[in-house]
Amino acid sequence: MDATDDNNDIDIDRPSQEERDGHYKPGSIKRVKLKNFLTYDAVEFFPGPRLNVVVGPNGTGKSTILCAICLGLGGQPPLLGRADDARLFIKHEKEEAMIEIELAPHSGNSNAGKREATHTIRRVIDRDRGSENGKGAGASTFYINGHKSNLKSVKELVSERYQIHIDNLCTFLPQDKVGSFSGFDKQALLVETEKALSMTLYNTHKDLIELERALQSSGTDVASIEDELAKLMKENERLEREKELMEERASCLERIDLLKKKRAWLIFDQKREEAKAAKEKREELKKLKKEADKAVRPLAERHAHVEGEHSRMQGRYKASEAKLKKDKTSYEECLVKSDNYADEVEQVMNEYRTIDAQQRRAERDVEKERARLEQILDDGKAYPPIAEIDKTIKETHREMITIKTRINGERSKMTGMVESIEDAEREKRDASDRLGRLQDDRKLRLENFCRQFDKVGQAYKFVDDNRKMFRKKVWGPVAAEVQPNNQLTASYLENHVAQTTWKSFVVECKEDYDLLYREVREKRGISINIIIINAGKDVVPPRMYSNERMNVLKREHGFLSYLDETFTAPDVIMQALISRHNVDKVLVGGEGVHNSLERKDLIEFLSMRESNDSRKQSSCFFYTYKNSSFKYTSQVSRYSGEIGTVTDEVTSAKILKPGSDPRIKDQLAEAIQKADSIIAKLVPEVDAIKEVLAEINAQGQNTSQLYKQAKNTKAEYGTYQMKLKNARDKLEEAQENASKDNDKEKAKKIAKVKKLVENSIGMSENAADLHNQIMKGTHTLTGLKMMDDALSEVLRHLSSQLQEKQAETVELTNQYRAADNEYNQMKEILKKLHKDAEAIAPMTEWRDRLDQDGEPGSLEEVEDALDEAENKVNSITDNPHVMRQYEERKIEIARLQEQLEDAGGEKDMKKKQLDQKLTIWESKLINIVKMVSEKFSSYMKEVGCAGEVRLYTGGKDSRENNDGEIKCYNFKDWGVEILVKFREASSLQVLSAQTHSGGERSVSTIMYLMGLQNLMVSPFRCVDEINQGLDERNERLVFKRIVENSTIPAESSNNDHCGQYFLITPKLLPNLEGMENENITVLFVFSGAHNFANCLDWNVDKFVDEKMRFQTKSMGKKRKFN
């Protein structure tokens, strides 16, 4: 049974999507979608609700997922430690990147059993937006559920609604920040811990620091309070006057509102009267229309009757006319037939008279034909026997076929050779023409580039047309000035240098820069990139590697040269590329580089500086492997000093591809050479064949002459035979004609004449009958025509009268429709006016106020009163804050008066506030540290180490006064200390980057985060490559701890658990414990050059089945061997 059948037999109980959604804690990440982001063209993945293990080779884009989560939820690039500009996260050669994150919603109304709306946050980063030299602050656009938003709203939704704090390293620990966590001092560690557990805890800590600072300052200054009180009372007098004006203004606004309501009802009344008048007009027109319709009806009926009579009369006229025409045709046919019969009678009589003369003529013909036959028989005696003629024809014909076959064979060979020569000459001519056109490669590449980038083409046209305007030569665009050695180096160069540089123009002085920018960018509105290179300062920068190290790189690691040695360009262009993109520091290698990467510590060798400087240096190089090319970049972290690497597959050059393909030039030159050799070889062979054909043609001409003579003789003999047969036939015919019976022939002619005479008489009688019918039909047709003309005149008169009446009816109908439309429109307007009036002033509520005495009654009076009130309102400057400021001043004055009275008790009040906050905060903090310490200590024991978490109180116990009260708490100095011991002989020490190794710090960090796991409020946590630097034993134990803490079963509901967890790692050890847990989701990243071309090609079930088959075969082989 194959894998497909096995899978069909397994009944997998998978949860529904609704059940799966119920396991997500509110704020967990359900979906992440990326487009043109770092290494991804387009990807969408769906994390599980609990532990998510992201696995994939280095450089495939695992950390990119954490970068997307950070930036997508409103985080800024510095939080990642990679870059400070969001635009640097856009994929190379792309103009825009998109991040879309879907968060799990809150449960909503528990009684209704419904969840709240899901929030989907999208961030679009545009390379062309924001300041060119800035940090890309304006390059991002945010959307919440498809609606455009801003960064502030996204941060409020993320932090306040879902308690997500991307800037907290306890919940979000990217790869470049792992070293920073263990480098925290105790105070910073406490702050990060408080933020991860509860913002209330963190805010209370800040309040305690502020209260302590206030208590340590001097007491309240009574004099300053009195001065401030006097100032506020004076200000309040001014505000009271403004308050009265605002009250007057409010009264006017209220009157304006009342007048507008009344105006609405007055307009309604006015329009209602107009509608009544329109209705009366419509009814009057309706009545007139009915009367007009009644008058038209009898006239229309009479018109229809006359029209019917006229139609019937025309039908009778046409029928009579057709019958008359048919009778005339028949009459003429009878006359023609009668004449034909008379002609035939005359012809038969003539034949009767010539019968005797024909007898005498036939006898003379017999004698004549007999003499001709005898003459032909005498002529036939001169021909040879026919057998000899046929033999000669056959022999010469066979010989001609043989000669023709030889000629055809030779001609076929010659034709093929001539066609080959002509094809070769044509191919040579075409190749020469094409090669001539392809010689100017720079011109072709410049034309292609300007056609591809229209703005650059416009800028180049201006520069080319106005070169005399500039002080020095203007170079560019840069892409047209560079000539790569080959297509591969063109791909390297294009993938390394930004597209904006290829579009740039290079000038050699500031004056030319200003002129070019002003004329092209400002005056013509054409976007242009300009680079200034001071050609006078020709300083050759030092190479990144010494000659000795470069020789080692070439000899042992497969490198070939620097990138700037793989192309040619003018010195100014070369300086621009070196200053902007360091092409003199980038290495180029072959397949040996890949082998060196696999087997040797090449990156470490490249990162070492040759001077005494211990700092590491970044590097960049290109290499080929298995018909593919790659760019390898190593970057030294500014925070941890660790080397991060990125490998990108090099795409084929588009901008720098030759204007013409070099392979085409080589092919054309090869085609010309091949054509010359073909022509030189075939011409002598053609000449030799021509000589052979000349000899064969001479022989064939002789044979052909003999063949023609024999054929002519045979043809003449055939003609003789035909003449002989013809003479005999004619003799027999003449003898037959001479022996005919003349009396019998004469009797036949007499009988035929009688028959023709009878037919002629019959046709004449028929013609006489038809003539009578024609005369009668003509008389009838004349009468019908006169009656038809009379009916036509009556019908014309009735039609004229009917049209006049119908025109009057149509006019009245149009007037009625117009009046009806006008009335209906007024009804709609009236409905709207009534609706509007009811909306702003319902009549049942406002009737009494609108009709009260003293108010204007007409629309004009209302308009005048409204203008007066609005002028009054406009004369008073609106200050909506006056009332609030007045009330606030009163409250502040009362507060200051009370403060002045209770100045002595303020310090006690703040001391009481501090004690209240301290009691709750300290107790909660001590409990949290105790719980975390217990878990941390237990977790460290699992890996054979010891650990403890302590609360550092800033030395408060040693700073008490005489009354036993703490004089200074030093809340700003409070912190959390992580103490660890990795060796039996040592004691507990505070975790430090200076004391402990990278592996020890990684173990301590992850165990501390695991101790905080169940106490955190954030719905998800992210850790990137925390297992780097761990040995196999510790890595297994750490992974086991992460699995156990992250997959603890939910308590009261499916989503009542510790939250979502992301673990990023380039590798996983085999046979890890806990991987079978259903709460683990493994996300495989397949985006490298040697992975699947399509993610759908990966089939887990098929992989497991194949793995089981492989293991079964392996076990069978072992048993056989044993």
PDB file of C-alpha atoms in Angstrom, residues 65-67 69-71 79-80 165-174 177 1020-1023:
ATOM      1  CA  ILE A  65       9.460  37.245  11.443  1.00  0.00           C
ATOM      2  CA  LEU A  66      10.310  38.923  14.777  1.00  0.00           C
ATOM      3  CA  CYS A  67      11.263  42.123  12.945  1.00  0.00           C
ATOM      4  CA  ILE A  69       6.020  41.524  14.563  1.00  0.00           C
ATOM      5  CA  CYS A  70       7.906  44.420  16.163  1.00  0.00           C
ATOM      6  CA  LEU A  71       7.416  46.907  13.319  1.00  0.00           C
ATOM      7  CA  LEU A  79      14.227  48.226  19.302  1.00  0.00           C
ATOM      8  CA  LEU A  80      15.568  45.473  17.015  1.00  0.00           C
ATOM      9  CA  HIS A 165       4.801  46.087  25.181  1.00  0.00           C
ATOM     10  CA  ILE A 166       7.205  45.564  22.297  1.00  0.00           C
ATOM     11  CA  ASP A 167       9.893  47.680  24.019  1.00  0.00           C
ATOM     12  CA  ASN A 168      10.061  45.295  26.998  1.00  0.00           C
ATOM     13  CA  LEU A 169      12.928  42.792  26.647  1.00  0.00           C
ATOM     14  CA  CYS A 170      11.238  40.402  29.090  1.00  0.00           C
ATOM     15  CA  THR A 171       8.470  39.830  26.534  1.00  0.00           C
ATOM     16  CA  PHE A 172      10.228  40.632  23.258  1.00  0.00           C
ATOM     17  CA  LEU A 173      13.889  39.626  22.989  1.00  0.00           C
ATOM     18  CA  PRO A 174      15.250  39.918  19.412  1.00  0.00           C
ATOM     19  CA  LYS A 177      19.296  42.314  21.974  1.00  0.00           C
ATOM     20  CA  PHE A1020       2.752  36.600  23.720  1.00  0.00           C
ATOM     21  CA  ARG A1021       6.531  36.430  24.167  1.00  0.00           C
ATOM     22  CA  CYS A1022       9.301  36.234  21.567  1.00  0.00           C
ATOM     23  CA  VAL A1023      12.862  34.950  21.993  1.00  0.00           C
TER      24      VAL A1023
END
